[in-house]
Amino acid sequence: MSEWIAALSNPKPIQAIYGDVLPVLDEVRVEEICLSVNGPLFRLRFDLVEFPVNPPAKWRLDGLDVVQVEIAFGGVRAISIVEFTADSVCDLKIRKDGLVSFSGESDSVKFQGAADTATILRVSAYAKGGAC
């Protein structure tokens, strides 16, 4: 199991869509970063590079080709956002060793933090060039 999948409190949504060929978090496109004092919570929405080999039938029929994941990091202990630009492609790392640590880093995105939990809120898909 991928290290990031093992860090999630609910990995089944990703496992159900990707099966045995789990996606990596290299070169993801970060679409949204949201901070909330309730929790406190750090919410991250991003596009995966890899589309599943056997996507849900509806995704295939609708011509969808990009998977988008939204994860909530609950009980945030620390957060640092140094850079976040419109060209928001980065390598994302999520791992659990007591706390869940997360980071994104590239020339255009730099953030890191630690939280109590990492929970998938939503897994969806859209067609490149279309609205998400």
PDB file of C-alpha atoms in Angstrom:
ATOM      1  CA  MET A   1       0.000   0.000   0.000  1.00  0.00           C
ATOM      2  CA  SER A   2       1.293   3.464  -0.838  1.00  0.00           C
ATOM      3  CA  GLU A   3       2.520   5.470   2.141  1.00  0.00           C
ATOM      4  CA  TRP A   4      -0.045   8.221   1.562  1.00  0.00           C
ATOM      5  CA  ILE A   5      -2.926   5.745   1.383  1.00  0.00           C
ATOM      6  CA  ALA A   6      -1.834   4.203   4.702  1.00  0.00           C
ATOM      7  CA  ALA A   7      -1.959   7.685   6.326  1.00  0.00           C
ATOM      8  CA  LEU A   8      -5.659   8.149   5.487  1.00  0.00           C
ATOM      9  CA  SER A   9      -8.416   7.374   7.983  1.00  0.00           C
ATOM     10  CA  ASN A  10     -10.625   6.238   5.055  1.00  0.00           C
ATOM     11  CA  PRO A  11      -8.590   4.897   2.104  1.00  0.00           C
ATOM     12  CA  LYS A  12     -11.502   2.962   0.549  1.00  0.00           C
ATOM     13  CA  PRO A  13     -12.671   5.714  -1.878  1.00  0.00           C
ATOM     14  CA  ILE A  14      -9.253   5.689  -3.599  1.00  0.00           C
ATOM     15  CA  GLN A  15      -8.845   1.923  -3.391  1.00  0.00           C
ATOM     16  CA  ALA A  16     -12.309   1.367  -4.909  1.00  0.00           C
ATOM     17  CA  ILE A  17     -11.483   3.490  -7.957  1.00  0.00           C
ATOM     18  CA  TYR A  18      -7.830   2.522  -8.494  1.00  0.00           C
ATOM     19  CA  GLY A  19      -7.821  -1.091  -7.299  1.00  0.00           C
ATOM     20  CA  ASP A  20      -4.332  -2.543  -6.949  1.00  0.00           C
ATOM     21  CA  VAL A  21      -2.646   0.209  -9.011  1.00  0.00           C
ATOM     22  CA  LEU A  22      -2.767   3.071  -6.508  1.00  0.00           C
ATOM     23  CA  PRO A  23      -1.813   6.544  -7.735  1.00  0.00           C
ATOM     24  CA  VAL A  24       1.281   8.414  -6.609  1.00  0.00           C
ATOM     25  CA  LEU A  25       1.226  12.062  -5.581  1.00  0.00           C
ATOM     26  CA  ASP A  26       3.939  13.312  -7.940  1.00  0.00           C
ATOM     27  CA  GLU A  27       3.140  16.405 -10.004  1.00  0.00           C
ATOM     28  CA  VAL A  28      -0.380  16.878  -8.647  1.00  0.00           C
ATOM     29  CA  ARG A  29      -2.128  20.149  -9.486  1.00  0.00           C
ATOM     30  CA  VAL A  30      -3.306  21.862  -6.313  1.00  0.00           C
ATOM     31  CA  GLU A  31      -6.669  23.471  -7.059  1.00  0.00           C
ATOM     32  CA  GLU A  32      -7.585  24.747  -3.607  1.00  0.00           C
ATOM     33  CA  ILE A  33      -6.122  25.271  -0.151  1.00  0.00           C
ATOM     34  CA  CYS A  34      -8.525  26.169   2.650  1.00  0.00           C
ATOM     35  CA  LEU A  35      -7.869  26.827   6.347  1.00  0.00           C
ATOM     36  CA  SER A  36     -10.549  26.817   9.019  1.00  0.00           C
ATOM     37  CA  VAL A  37     -10.356  27.458  12.765  1.00  0.00           C
ATOM     38  CA  ASN A  38     -13.027  24.784  13.216  1.00  0.00           C
ATOM     39  CA  GLY A  39     -10.945  21.716  13.960  1.00  0.00           C
ATOM     40  CA  PRO A  40      -8.600  23.452  13.157  1.00  0.00           C
ATOM     41  CA  LEU A  41      -8.794  22.103   9.625  1.00  0.00           C
ATOM     42  CA  PHE A  42      -6.628  22.274   6.485  1.00  0.00           C
ATOM     43  CA  ARG A  43      -8.504  21.233   3.346  1.00  0.00           C
ATOM     44  CA  LEU A  44      -6.618  20.408   0.157  1.00  0.00           C
ATOM     45  CA  ARG A  45      -8.195  19.787  -3.267  1.00  0.00           C
ATOM     46  CA  PHE A  46      -5.931  18.502  -6.032  1.00  0.00           C
ATOM     47  CA  ASP A  47      -5.866  16.699  -9.397  1.00  0.00           C
ATOM     48  CA  LEU A  48      -4.015  13.409  -9.752  1.00  0.00           C
ATOM     49  CA  VAL A  49      -1.796  12.793 -12.778  1.00  0.00           C
ATOM     50  CA  GLU A  50      -2.833   9.141 -13.116  1.00  0.00           C
ATOM     51  CA  PHE A  51      -6.321   8.184 -14.265  1.00  0.00           C
ATOM     52  CA  PRO A  52      -7.515   4.708 -13.174  1.00  0.00           C
ATOM     53  CA  VAL A  53      -7.070   1.799 -15.571  1.00  0.00           C
ATOM     54  CA  ASN A  54     -10.678   0.744 -14.965  1.00  0.00           C
ATOM     55  CA  PRO A  55     -12.602   3.911 -14.085  1.00  0.00           C
ATOM     56  CA  PRO A  56     -16.241   3.850 -13.034  1.00  0.00           C
ATOM     57  CA  ALA A  57     -18.480   3.238 -16.051  1.00  0.00           C
ATOM     58  CA  LYS A  58     -20.159   6.651 -15.729  1.00  0.00           C
ATOM     59  CA  TRP A  59     -16.773   8.395 -15.871  1.00  0.00           C
ATOM     60  CA  ARG A  60     -15.898   6.505 -19.043  1.00  0.00           C
ATOM     61  CA  LEU A  61     -19.291   7.219 -20.678  1.00  0.00           C
ATOM     62  CA  ASP A  62     -19.035  10.922 -19.799  1.00  0.00           C
ATOM     63  CA  GLY A  63     -15.485  11.165 -21.219  1.00  0.00           C
ATOM     64  CA  LEU A  64     -13.952  12.182 -17.890  1.00  0.00           C
ATOM     65  CA  ASP A  65     -10.176  11.898 -17.679  1.00  0.00           C
ATOM     66  CA  VAL A  66      -8.900  13.693 -14.554  1.00  0.00           C
ATOM     67  CA  VAL A  67      -9.426  12.501 -10.981  1.00  0.00           C
ATOM     68  CA  GLN A  68      -9.766  15.157  -8.306  1.00  0.00           C
ATOM     69  CA  VAL A  69      -9.319  14.386  -4.607  1.00  0.00           C
ATOM     70  CA  GLU A  70     -10.248  16.494  -1.608  1.00  0.00           C
ATOM     71  CA  ILE A  71      -8.611  15.674   1.730  1.00  0.00           C
ATOM     72  CA  ALA A  72      -9.271  17.263   5.116  1.00  0.00           C
ATOM     73  CA  PHE A  73      -6.445  17.334   7.639  1.00  0.00           C
ATOM     74  CA  GLY A  74      -8.144  17.574  11.036  1.00  0.00           C
ATOM     75  CA  GLY A  75      -6.657  18.721  14.307  1.00  0.00           C
ATOM     76  CA  VAL A  76      -3.959  20.783  12.603  1.00  0.00           C
ATOM     77  CA  ARG A  77      -0.954  21.181  14.909  1.00  0.00           C
ATOM     78  CA  ALA A  78       1.237  23.267  12.591  1.00  0.00           C
ATOM     79  CA  ILE A  79       0.949  24.770   9.121  1.00  0.00           C
ATOM     80  CA  SER A  80       3.227  26.820   6.937  1.00  0.00           C
ATOM     81  CA  ILE A  81       2.329  28.111   3.490  1.00  0.00           C
ATOM     82  CA  VAL A  82       5.311  29.844   1.901  1.00  0.00           C
ATOM     83  CA  GLU A  83       4.297  29.978  -1.738  1.00  0.00           C
ATOM     84  CA  PHE A  84       1.176  29.260  -3.779  1.00  0.00           C
ATOM     85  CA  THR A  85       0.947  30.494  -7.372  1.00  0.00           C
ATOM     86  CA  ALA A  86      -1.370  29.901 -10.312  1.00  0.00           C
ATOM     87  CA  ASP A  87       1.074  27.266 -11.633  1.00  0.00           C
ATOM     88  CA  SER A  88       0.306  25.052  -8.653  1.00  0.00           C
ATOM     89  CA  VAL A  89       1.894  21.730  -9.666  1.00  0.00           C
ATOM     90  CA  CYS A  90       3.918  20.035  -6.936  1.00  0.00           C
ATOM     91  CA  ASP A  91       4.964  16.740  -5.427  1.00  0.00           C
ATOM     92  CA  LEU A  92       2.668  16.051  -2.494  1.00  0.00           C
ATOM     93  CA  LYS A  93       3.760  13.942   0.470  1.00  0.00           C
ATOM     94  CA  ILE A  94       1.431  12.552   3.143  1.00  0.00           C
ATOM     95  CA  ARG A  95       2.680  10.161   5.813  1.00  0.00           C
ATOM     96  CA  LYS A  96       1.667   9.049   9.271  1.00  0.00           C
ATOM     97  CA  ASP A  97       4.065   8.540  12.141  1.00  0.00           C
ATOM     98  CA  GLY A  98       1.898   9.368  15.137  1.00  0.00           C
ATOM     99  CA  LEU A  99       0.737  12.628  13.567  1.00  0.00           C
ATOM    100  CA  VAL A 100      -0.042  12.940   9.864  1.00  0.00           C
ATOM    101  CA  SER A 101       2.593  15.081   8.168  1.00  0.00           C
ATOM    102  CA  PHE A 102       1.889  16.638   4.792  1.00  0.00           C
ATOM    103  CA  SER A 103       3.806  18.832   2.395  1.00  0.00           C
ATOM    104  CA  GLY A 104       3.785  20.100  -1.147  1.00  0.00           C
ATOM    105  CA  GLU A 105       6.888  21.391  -2.844  1.00  0.00           C
ATOM    106  CA  SER A 106       7.921  22.768  -6.215  1.00  0.00           C
ATOM    107  CA  ASP A 107       9.159  26.071  -7.634  1.00  0.00           C
ATOM    108  CA  SER A 108       5.614  27.452  -7.381  1.00  0.00           C
ATOM    109  CA  VAL A 109       4.147  25.730  -4.302  1.00  0.00           C
ATOM    110  CA  LYS A 110       5.596  25.314  -0.825  1.00  0.00           C
ATOM    111  CA  PHE A 111       3.552  24.257   2.201  1.00  0.00           C
ATOM    112  CA  GLN A 112       3.896  21.832   5.078  1.00  0.00           C
ATOM    113  CA  GLY A 113       2.066  20.857   8.193  1.00  0.00           C
ATOM    114  CA  ALA A 114       1.083  18.271  10.750  1.00  0.00           C
ATOM    115  CA  ALA A 115      -2.364  17.144  11.844  1.00  0.00           C
ATOM    116  CA  ASP A 116      -4.124  14.453  13.846  1.00  0.00           C
ATOM    117  CA  THR A 117      -6.024  12.948  10.890  1.00  0.00           C
ATOM    118  CA  ALA A 118      -6.249  12.881   7.096  1.00  0.00           C
ATOM    119  CA  THR A 119      -9.696  12.079   5.690  1.00  0.00           C
ATOM    120  CA  ILE A 120     -10.881  11.896   2.087  1.00  0.00           C
ATOM    121  CA  LEU A 121     -13.871  14.184   1.703  1.00  0.00           C
ATOM    122  CA  ARG A 122     -14.494  13.602  -2.001  1.00  0.00           C
ATOM    123  CA  VAL A 123     -13.156  11.809  -5.063  1.00  0.00           C
ATOM    124  CA  SER A 124     -14.569  13.044  -8.360  1.00  0.00           C
ATOM    125  CA  ALA A 125     -13.602  13.343 -12.004  1.00  0.00           C
ATOM    126  CA  TYR A 126     -13.863  15.869 -14.821  1.00  0.00           C
ATOM    127  CA  ALA A 127     -12.822  16.220 -18.459  1.00  0.00           C
ATOM    128  CA  LYS A 128      -9.642  18.197 -19.211  1.00  0.00           C
ATOM    129  CA  GLY A 129     -10.545  21.610 -20.493  1.00  0.00           C
ATOM    130  CA  GLY A 130     -13.919  21.447 -18.757  1.00  0.00           C
ATOM    131  CA  ALA A 131     -15.002  23.040 -15.519  1.00  0.00           C
ATOM    132  CA  CYS A 132     -14.451  21.148 -12.291  1.00  0.00           C
TER     133      CYS A 132
END
